[in-house]
Each structure stands twice: as C-alpha cells, then as structure tokens.
PDB file of C-alpha atoms and ligand atoms in Angstrom:
ATOM      1  CA  MET Q  18    -113.753  29.174  69.302  1.00 93.00           C
ATOM      2  CA  HIS Q  19    -112.790  30.706  65.952  1.00 97.00           C
ATOM      3  CA  LYS Q  20    -111.160  34.095  66.426  1.00 98.00           C
ATOM      4  CA  ALA Q  21    -110.016  36.857  64.074  1.00 98.00           C
ATOM      5  CA  VAL Q  22    -108.538  40.326  64.346  1.00 98.00           C
ATOM      6  CA  CYS Q  23    -109.301  43.501  62.351  1.00 98.00           C
ATOM      7  CA  PRO Q  24    -106.355  45.893  62.753  1.00 98.00           C
ATOM      8  CA  GLY Q  25    -106.133  49.592  61.905  1.00 97.00           C
ATOM      9  CA  SER Q  26    -105.748  53.164  63.103  1.00 96.00           C
ATOM     10  CA  PHE Q  27    -109.459  53.978  63.046  1.00 97.00           C
ATOM     11  CA  ASP Q  28    -108.788  57.721  63.182  1.00 97.00           C
ATOM     12  CA  PRO Q  29    -111.792  57.826  63.062  1.00 97.00           C
ATOM     13  CA  VAL Q  30    -113.710  54.623  62.362  1.00 98.00           C
ATOM     14  CA  THR Q  31    -115.675  54.867  59.082  1.00 98.00           C
ATOM     15  CA  ASN Q  32    -118.578  52.985  57.516  1.00 98.00           C
ATOM     16  CA  GLY Q  33    -115.966  51.171  55.409  1.00 97.00           C
ATOM     17  CA  HIS Q  34    -114.250  49.788  58.523  1.00 98.00           C
ATOM     18  CA  LEU Q  35    -117.595  48.852  60.064  1.00 98.00           C
ATOM     19  CA  ASP Q  36    -118.680  47.014  56.935  1.00 97.00           C
ATOM     20  CA  ILE Q  37    -115.590  44.791  57.239  1.00 98.00           C
ATOM     21  CA  VAL Q  38    -115.886  44.309  61.027  1.00 98.00           C
ATOM     22  CA  SER Q  39    -119.585  43.435  60.821  1.00 98.00           C
ATOM     23  CA  ARG Q  40    -118.965  40.896  58.042  1.00 98.00           C
ATOM     24  CA  ALA Q  41    -116.026  39.420  59.982  1.00 98.00           C
ATOM     25  CA  SER Q  42    -118.256  39.152  63.057  1.00 98.00           C
ATOM     26  CA  LYS Q  43    -120.578  36.866  61.080  1.00 98.00           C
ATOM     27  CA  LEU Q  44    -117.708  34.627  59.989  1.00 98.00           C
ATOM     28  CA  TYR Q  45    -115.966  34.239  63.362  1.00 98.00           C
ATOM     29  CA  ASP Q  46    -117.089  33.574  66.925  1.00 98.00           C
ATOM     30  CA  GLU Q  47    -115.072  36.500  68.254  1.00 98.00           C
ATOM     31  CA  VAL Q  48    -113.556  39.470  66.438  1.00 98.00           C
ATOM     32  CA  THR Q  49    -110.979  41.682  68.096  1.00 98.00           C
ATOM     33  CA  VAL Q  50    -110.607  45.153  66.669  1.00 98.00           C
ATOM     34  CA  ALA Q  51    -106.966  46.071  67.291  1.00 98.00           C
ATOM     35  CA  VAL Q  52    -106.554  49.824  67.400  1.00 98.00           C
ATOM     36  CA  MET Q  53    -103.024  50.845  66.594  1.00 96.00           C
ATOM     37  CA  VAL Q  54    -100.981  53.090  68.851  1.00 93.00           C
ATOM     38  CA  ASN Q  55     -99.676  55.620  66.326  1.00 78.00           C
ATOM     39  CA  LYS Q  56     -96.116  56.452  67.216  1.00 70.00           C
ATOM     40  CA  SER Q  57     -95.052  58.323  64.104  1.00 69.00           C
ATOM     41  CA  LYS Q  58     -98.160  60.085  62.839  1.00 66.00           C
ATOM     42  CA  LYS Q  59    -100.136  62.287  65.138  1.00 80.00           C
ATOM     43  CA  GLY Q  60    -103.784  61.420  64.808  1.00 89.00           C
ATOM     44  CA  LEU Q  61    -106.804  63.684  65.070  1.00 94.00           C
ATOM     45  CA  PHE Q  62    -108.156  61.532  67.905  1.00 95.00           C
ATOM     46  CA  THR Q  63    -106.347  59.991  70.863  1.00 95.00           C
ATOM     47  CA  LEU Q  64    -106.042  56.241  71.215  1.00 96.00           C
ATOM     48  CA  GLU Q  65    -108.762  56.242  73.904  1.00 96.00           C
ATOM     49  CA  GLU Q  66    -111.122  58.261  71.716  1.00 97.00           C
ATOM     50  CA  ARG Q  67    -110.527  55.999  68.724  1.00 97.00           C
ATOM     51  CA  MET Q  68    -111.178  52.906  70.836  1.00 98.00           C
ATOM     52  CA  GLU Q  69    -114.294  54.438  72.350  1.00 98.00           C
ATOM     53  CA  MET Q  70    -115.737  55.244  68.920  1.00 98.00           C
ATOM     54  CA  VAL Q  71    -115.093  51.668  67.747  1.00 98.00           C
ATOM     55  CA  ARG Q  72    -116.686  50.309  70.939  1.00 98.00           C
ATOM     56  CA  GLU Q  73    -119.771  52.505  70.542  1.00 97.00           C
ATOM     57  CA  THR Q  74    -120.282  51.571  66.911  1.00 98.00           C
ATOM     58  CA  THR Q  75    -119.664  47.819  67.206  1.00 98.00           C
ATOM     59  CA  ALA Q  76    -121.552  47.191  70.469  1.00 97.00           C
ATOM     60  CA  ASP Q  77    -124.589  45.794  68.637  1.00 97.00           C
ATOM     61  CA  TYR Q  78    -122.598  43.097  66.843  1.00 97.00           C
ATOM     62  CA  GLY Q  79    -122.360  41.176  70.111  1.00 95.00           C
ATOM     63  CA  ASN Q  80    -119.043  39.389  69.549  1.00 98.00           C
ATOM     64  CA  VAL Q  81    -116.599  42.241  68.969  1.00 98.00           C
ATOM     65  CA  VAL Q  82    -113.971  43.276  71.486  1.00 98.00           C
ATOM     66  CA  VAL Q  83    -111.776  46.350  71.149  1.00 98.00           C
ATOM     67  CA  GLU Q  84    -108.148  46.452  72.220  1.00 98.00           C
ATOM     68  CA  SER Q  85    -105.100  48.593  71.555  1.00 97.00           C
ATOM     69  CA  PHE Q  86    -101.883  47.296  70.072  1.00 96.00           C
ATOM     70  CA  HIS Q  87     -98.375  48.390  69.267  1.00 94.00           C
ATOM     71  CA  GLY Q  88     -95.436  46.512  67.892  1.00 93.00           C
ATOM     72  CA  LEU Q  89     -95.948  43.507  65.693  1.00 95.00           C
ATOM     73  CA  LEU Q  90     -99.495  42.419  64.923  1.00 96.00           C
ATOM     74  CA  VAL Q  91     -98.360  38.786  64.861  1.00 97.00           C
ATOM     75  CA  ASP Q  92     -97.175  39.083  68.475  1.00 97.00           C
ATOM     76  CA  PHE Q  93    -100.596  40.457  69.421  1.00 97.00           C
ATOM     77  CA  CYS Q  94    -102.186  37.494  67.607  1.00 98.00           C
ATOM     78  CA  ARG Q  95     -99.902  34.939  69.249  1.00 97.00           C
ATOM     79  CA  ASP Q  96    -100.516  36.315  72.765  1.00 97.00           C
ATOM     80  CA  ARG Q  97    -104.275  35.967  72.254  1.00 97.00           C
ATOM     81  CA  GLY Q  98    -104.388  32.792  70.194  1.00 97.00           C
ATOM     82  CA  ILE Q  99    -105.815  34.587  67.140  1.00 98.00           C
ATOM     83  CA  PRO Q 100    -104.885  32.765  63.910  1.00 98.00           C
ATOM     84  CA  VAL Q 101    -106.512  35.063  61.322  1.00 98.00           C
ATOM     85  CA  ILE Q 102    -106.280  38.720  60.296  1.00 98.00           C
ATOM     86  CA  VAL Q 103    -109.286  40.058  58.365  1.00 98.00           C
ATOM     87  CA  LYS Q 104    -108.728  43.026  56.064  1.00 97.00           C
ATOM     88  CA  GLY Q 105    -110.735  44.900  53.479  1.00 96.00           C
ATOM     89  CA  LEU Q 106    -109.256  45.309  50.009  1.00 94.00           C
ATOM     90  CA  ARG Q 107    -110.404  48.568  48.501  1.00 91.00           C
ATOM     91  CA  ALA Q 108    -108.566  48.760  45.203  1.00 84.00           C
ATOM     92  CA  VAL Q 109    -105.495  47.623  43.342  1.00 84.00           C
ATOM     93  CA  SER Q 110    -103.602  50.369  45.142  1.00 82.00           C
ATOM     94  CA  ASP Q 111    -104.105  48.500  48.448  1.00 86.00           C
ATOM     95  CA  PHE Q 112    -103.008  45.216  46.985  1.00 92.00           C
ATOM     96  CA  ASP Q 113     -99.191  45.396  46.749  1.00 93.00           C
ATOM     97  CA  TYR Q 114     -98.678  46.462  50.331  1.00 94.00           C
ATOM     98  CA  GLU Q 115    -101.377  44.190  51.739  1.00 96.00           C
ATOM     99  CA  LEU Q 116     -99.943  41.194  49.897  1.00 96.00           C
ATOM    100  CA  GLN Q 117     -96.462  41.892  51.278  1.00 97.00           C
ATOM    101  CA  MET Q 118     -97.793  42.202  54.805  1.00 97.00           C
ATOM    102  CA  ALA Q 119     -99.905  39.057  54.505  1.00 98.00           C
ATOM    103  CA  GLN Q 120     -96.916  37.086  53.231  1.00 98.00           C
ATOM    104  CA  MET Q 121     -94.684  38.476  55.976  1.00 97.00           C
ATOM    105  CA  ASN Q 122     -97.203  37.617  58.699  1.00 97.00           C
ATOM    106  CA  GLN Q 123     -97.673  34.128  57.313  1.00 97.00           C
ATOM    107  CA  GLY Q 124     -93.918  33.623  57.084  1.00 97.00           C
ATOM    108  CA  LEU Q 125     -93.150  35.105  60.496  1.00 93.00           C
ATOM    109  CA  ALA Q 126     -95.787  33.377  62.544  1.00 96.00           C
ATOM    110  CA  GLY Q 127     -98.126  31.319  60.387  1.00 97.00           C
ATOM    111  CA  VAL Q 128    -100.882  33.912  60.863  1.00 98.00           C
ATOM    112  CA  GLU Q 129    -103.232  33.873  57.860  1.00 98.00           C
ATOM    113  CA  THR Q 130    -104.879  36.916  56.273  1.00 98.00           C
ATOM    114  CA  LEU Q 131    -108.409  36.817  54.919  1.00 98.00           C
ATOM    115  CA  PHE Q 132    -109.229  39.598  52.462  1.00 97.00           C
ATOM    116  CA  LEU Q 133    -112.829  40.703  52.111  1.00 97.00           C
ATOM    117  CA  SER Q 134    -113.764  42.675  49.030  1.00 95.00           C
ATOM    118  CA  THR Q 135    -114.831  46.153  50.008  1.00 93.00           C
ATOM    119  CA  ASN Q 136    -118.447  47.104  49.622  1.00 94.00           C
ATOM    120  CA  PRO Q 137    -118.364  49.171  46.381  1.00 94.00           C
ATOM    121  CA  LEU Q 138    -120.181  51.939  48.263  1.00 94.00           C
ATOM    122  CA  TYR Q 139    -117.030  52.447  50.328  1.00 94.00           C
ATOM    123  CA  SER Q 140    -114.209  51.586  47.949  1.00 92.00           C
ATOM    124  CA  PHE Q 141    -112.973  55.192  47.862  1.00 94.00           C
ATOM    125  CA  LEU Q 142    -113.343  55.699  51.588  1.00 95.00           C
ATOM    126  CA  SER Q 143    -110.488  56.195  54.045  1.00 95.00           C
ATOM    127  CA  SER Q 144    -110.188  57.950  57.384  1.00 96.00           C
ATOM    128  CA  SER Q 145    -107.747  60.474  55.904  1.00 95.00           C
ATOM    129  CA  LEU Q 146    -110.162  61.384  53.117  1.00 96.00           C
ATOM    130  CA  VAL Q 147    -113.010  61.805  55.598  1.00 97.00           C
ATOM    131  CA  LYS Q 148    -110.859  64.160  57.686  1.00 96.00           C
ATOM    132  CA  GLU Q 149    -109.748  66.135  54.653  1.00 96.00           C
ATOM    133  CA  VAL Q 150    -113.256  66.572  53.256  1.00 96.00           C
ATOM    134  CA  ALA Q 151    -114.704  67.434  56.691  1.00 96.00           C
ATOM    135  CA  THR Q 152    -111.934  69.991  57.315  1.00 94.00           C
ATOM    136  CA  TYR Q 153    -113.108  71.941  54.283  1.00 94.00           C
ATOM    137  CA  GLY Q 154    -116.760  71.733  55.250  1.00 92.00           C
ATOM    138  CA  GLY Q 155    -117.738  68.825  52.977  1.00 95.00           C
ATOM    139  CA  ASP Q 156    -120.635  66.573  53.915  1.00 96.00           C
ATOM    140  CA  VAL Q 157    -119.331  63.263  55.284  1.00 97.00           C
ATOM    141  CA  SER Q 158    -122.568  62.233  56.985  1.00 96.00           C
ATOM    142  CA  GLY Q 159    -122.985  59.193  54.702  1.00 96.00           C
ATOM    143  CA  LEU Q 160    -119.457  57.967  55.372  1.00 97.00           C
ATOM    144  CA  VAL Q 161    -119.233  57.737  59.162  1.00 98.00           C
ATOM    145  CA  PRO Q 162    -121.704  56.795  61.919  1.00 97.00           C
ATOM    146  CA  LYS Q 163    -123.653  59.632  63.589  1.00 97.00           C
ATOM    147  CA  THR Q 164    -121.677  59.526  66.816  1.00 96.00           C
ATOM    148  CA  VAL Q 165    -118.405  59.787  64.883  1.00 97.00           C
ATOM    149  CA  LEU Q 166    -119.763  62.665  62.810  1.00 97.00           C
ATOM    150  CA  SER Q 167    -120.557  64.740  65.879  1.00 96.00           C
ATOM    151  CA  ARG Q 168    -117.166  64.069  67.466  1.00 96.00           C
ATOM    152  CA  LEU Q 169    -115.468  64.921  64.192  1.00 96.00           C
ATOM    153  CA  THR Q 170    -117.335  68.203  63.800  1.00 94.00           C
ATOM    154  CA  GLU Q 171    -116.582  69.119  67.387  1.00 95.00           C
ATOM    155  CA  ARG Q 172    -112.870  68.281  67.078  1.00 94.00           C
ATOM    156  CA  LEU Q 173    -112.404  70.169  63.823  1.00 92.00           C
ATOM    157  CA  GLU Q 174    -114.171  73.207  65.257  1.00 89.00           C
ATOM    158  CA  ARG Q 175    -111.939  73.119  68.326  1.00 90.00           C
ATOM    159  CA  ASP Q 176    -108.784  72.728  66.254  1.00 86.00           C
ATOM    160  CA  SER Q 177    -109.707  75.618  63.971  1.00 82.00           C
ATOM    161  CA  GLN Q 178    -109.987  78.069  66.866  1.00 78.00           C
TER     162      GLN Q 178
HETATM  163  P1  LIG V   1    -107.494  54.029  56.644  1.00 97.17           P
HETATM  164  O1  LIG V   1    -106.868  53.071  55.637  1.00 97.17           O
HETATM  165  O2  LIG V   1    -108.924  54.345  56.402  1.00 97.17           O
HETATM  166  O3  LIG V   1    -106.658  55.209  56.997  1.00 97.17           O
HETATM  167  P2  LIG V   1    -106.951  52.161  58.737  1.00 97.17           P
HETATM  168  O4  LIG V   1    -105.489  52.092  58.671  1.00 97.17           O
HETATM  169  O5  LIG V   1    -107.564  52.308  60.062  1.00 97.17           O
HETATM  170  O6  LIG V   1    -107.628  53.278  57.969  1.00 97.17           O
HETATM  171  O7  LIG V   1    -107.584  50.879  58.016  1.00 97.17           O
HETATM  172  C1  LIG V   1    -107.450  49.642  58.594  1.00 97.17           C
HETATM  173  C2  LIG V   1    -108.004  48.586  57.694  1.00 97.17           C
HETATM  174  O8  LIG V   1    -109.404  48.766  57.551  1.00 97.17           O
HETATM  175  C3  LIG V   1    -107.479  48.625  56.272  1.00 97.17           C
HETATM  176  O9  LIG V   1    -106.263  47.957  56.160  1.00 97.17           O
HETATM  177  C4  LIG V   1    -108.571  47.909  55.531  1.00 97.17           C
HETATM  178  O10 LIG V   1    -108.425  46.526  55.704  1.00 97.17           O
HETATM  179  C5  LIG V   1    -109.812  48.335  56.278  1.00 97.17           C
HETATM  180  N1  LIG V   1    -110.492  49.450  55.607  1.00 97.17           N
HETATM  181  C6  LIG V   1    -110.266  50.773  55.740  1.00 97.17           C
HETATM  182  N2  LIG V   1    -111.122  51.493  54.978  1.00 97.17           N
HETATM  183  C7  LIG V   1    -111.900  50.589  54.343  1.00 97.17           C
HETATM  184  C8  LIG V   1    -112.965  50.680  53.405  1.00 97.17           C
HETATM  185  N3  LIG V   1    -113.384  51.861  52.950  1.00 97.17           N
HETATM  186  N4  LIG V   1    -113.534  49.548  52.998  1.00 97.17           N
HETATM  187  C9  LIG V   1    -113.096  48.359  53.447  1.00 97.17           C
HETATM  188  N5  LIG V   1    -112.088  48.201  54.310  1.00 97.17           N
HETATM  189  C10 LIG V   1    -111.504  49.287  54.761  1.00 97.17           C
END
C-alpha cells in the first residue's frame, strides 16, 4: 500500500489545504493528515477542533486518516511506515524553507517530499490570512468550507466579547 502524509497546523483547514489533500488522495492509497501540536504559537482552535474540522471536510475522500503529531515529522513517518510527505508550494516565498526541510528530511531518514503546485485560485491563501480577514469582518466564504466558516464566525464572535 502506497502511503503519504500531509502535515500542517490546519488552524483552520482551508480550501488550499483541501485541494492538496484531495489531490494526494488520488495519488496514494492512504493519506494521513498530520495535525501539528502547536507548542509555541497559540492557535485559534484547539488540536481536537482542528482535527475534527479536517475529519469532517475530508470524510468523502474515502482514504484519508487524521492524526496528531509533535516532534519530528520523520519520526511520525517512520513509526507508521510512511515514505512520502506531500506539500503544496504556493509561491517562491515558500520555496527556500520547504527545500531546506525536504533536504533535511531526506538526509535524516530518507523520507521523500513531493511538491504539488498550488491551485492558482488558492496561491495567496493561508490560515493566518483567513483569520486576519475574518477578524475584520471580511468575507472568507470562498476560502474555507462551510462548516469551517461557521466555526470561525462563532469563535471570533466569542473571542471579541
Ligand atoms: P498555513 O501555511 O496556511 O498557515 P499550515 O502550516 O497548516 O498552514 O500548512 C500546511 C501545509 O499545507 C503547507 O506547508 C502547504 O504544503 C499546504 N498549504 C497551505 N496552504 C496552502 C494553499 N493555499 N495551497 C496549497 N497548499 C497549501
């Protein structure tokens, strides 16, 4: 069985993430979405909420499992026998860091990284931008799934009180 992992914070999951996960799910028999435990930065959503949103929005793909991870991604991969990391490359600005990480992961553990070119519709899209725009009342309905939009609106309303 050919397996791959899509890692990230998913705070919250966006249409850009889902584009990559859905394409990865067509290339591999099983795709694990590894949701990072954020130690340093405090997220808007808890780990459980982030995982739940990914589960809800990837359920239809049929071969996607959602797990949490902390520490080294290559250790996560080794423990589960996953040889490939799939990532989306949005722009040149992503490239330097992503290349370093890919080379490190290859060197450390022989884990390969497959880069998928981002759908141009989402090349500007990040979770932080979605949160920023939504905080100031901007319309992000085309950037995140419906279920994420309602959780986001609810959370921002709660936090502003
Ligand atoms: P963000 O970068 O949005 O804060 P993450 O750290 O959760 O979110 O992103 C994890 C990975 O998801 C990124 O390294 C990248 O591979 C992919 N990704 C994120 N946003 C997009 C996007 N708009 N298009 C394609 N891939 C994306």
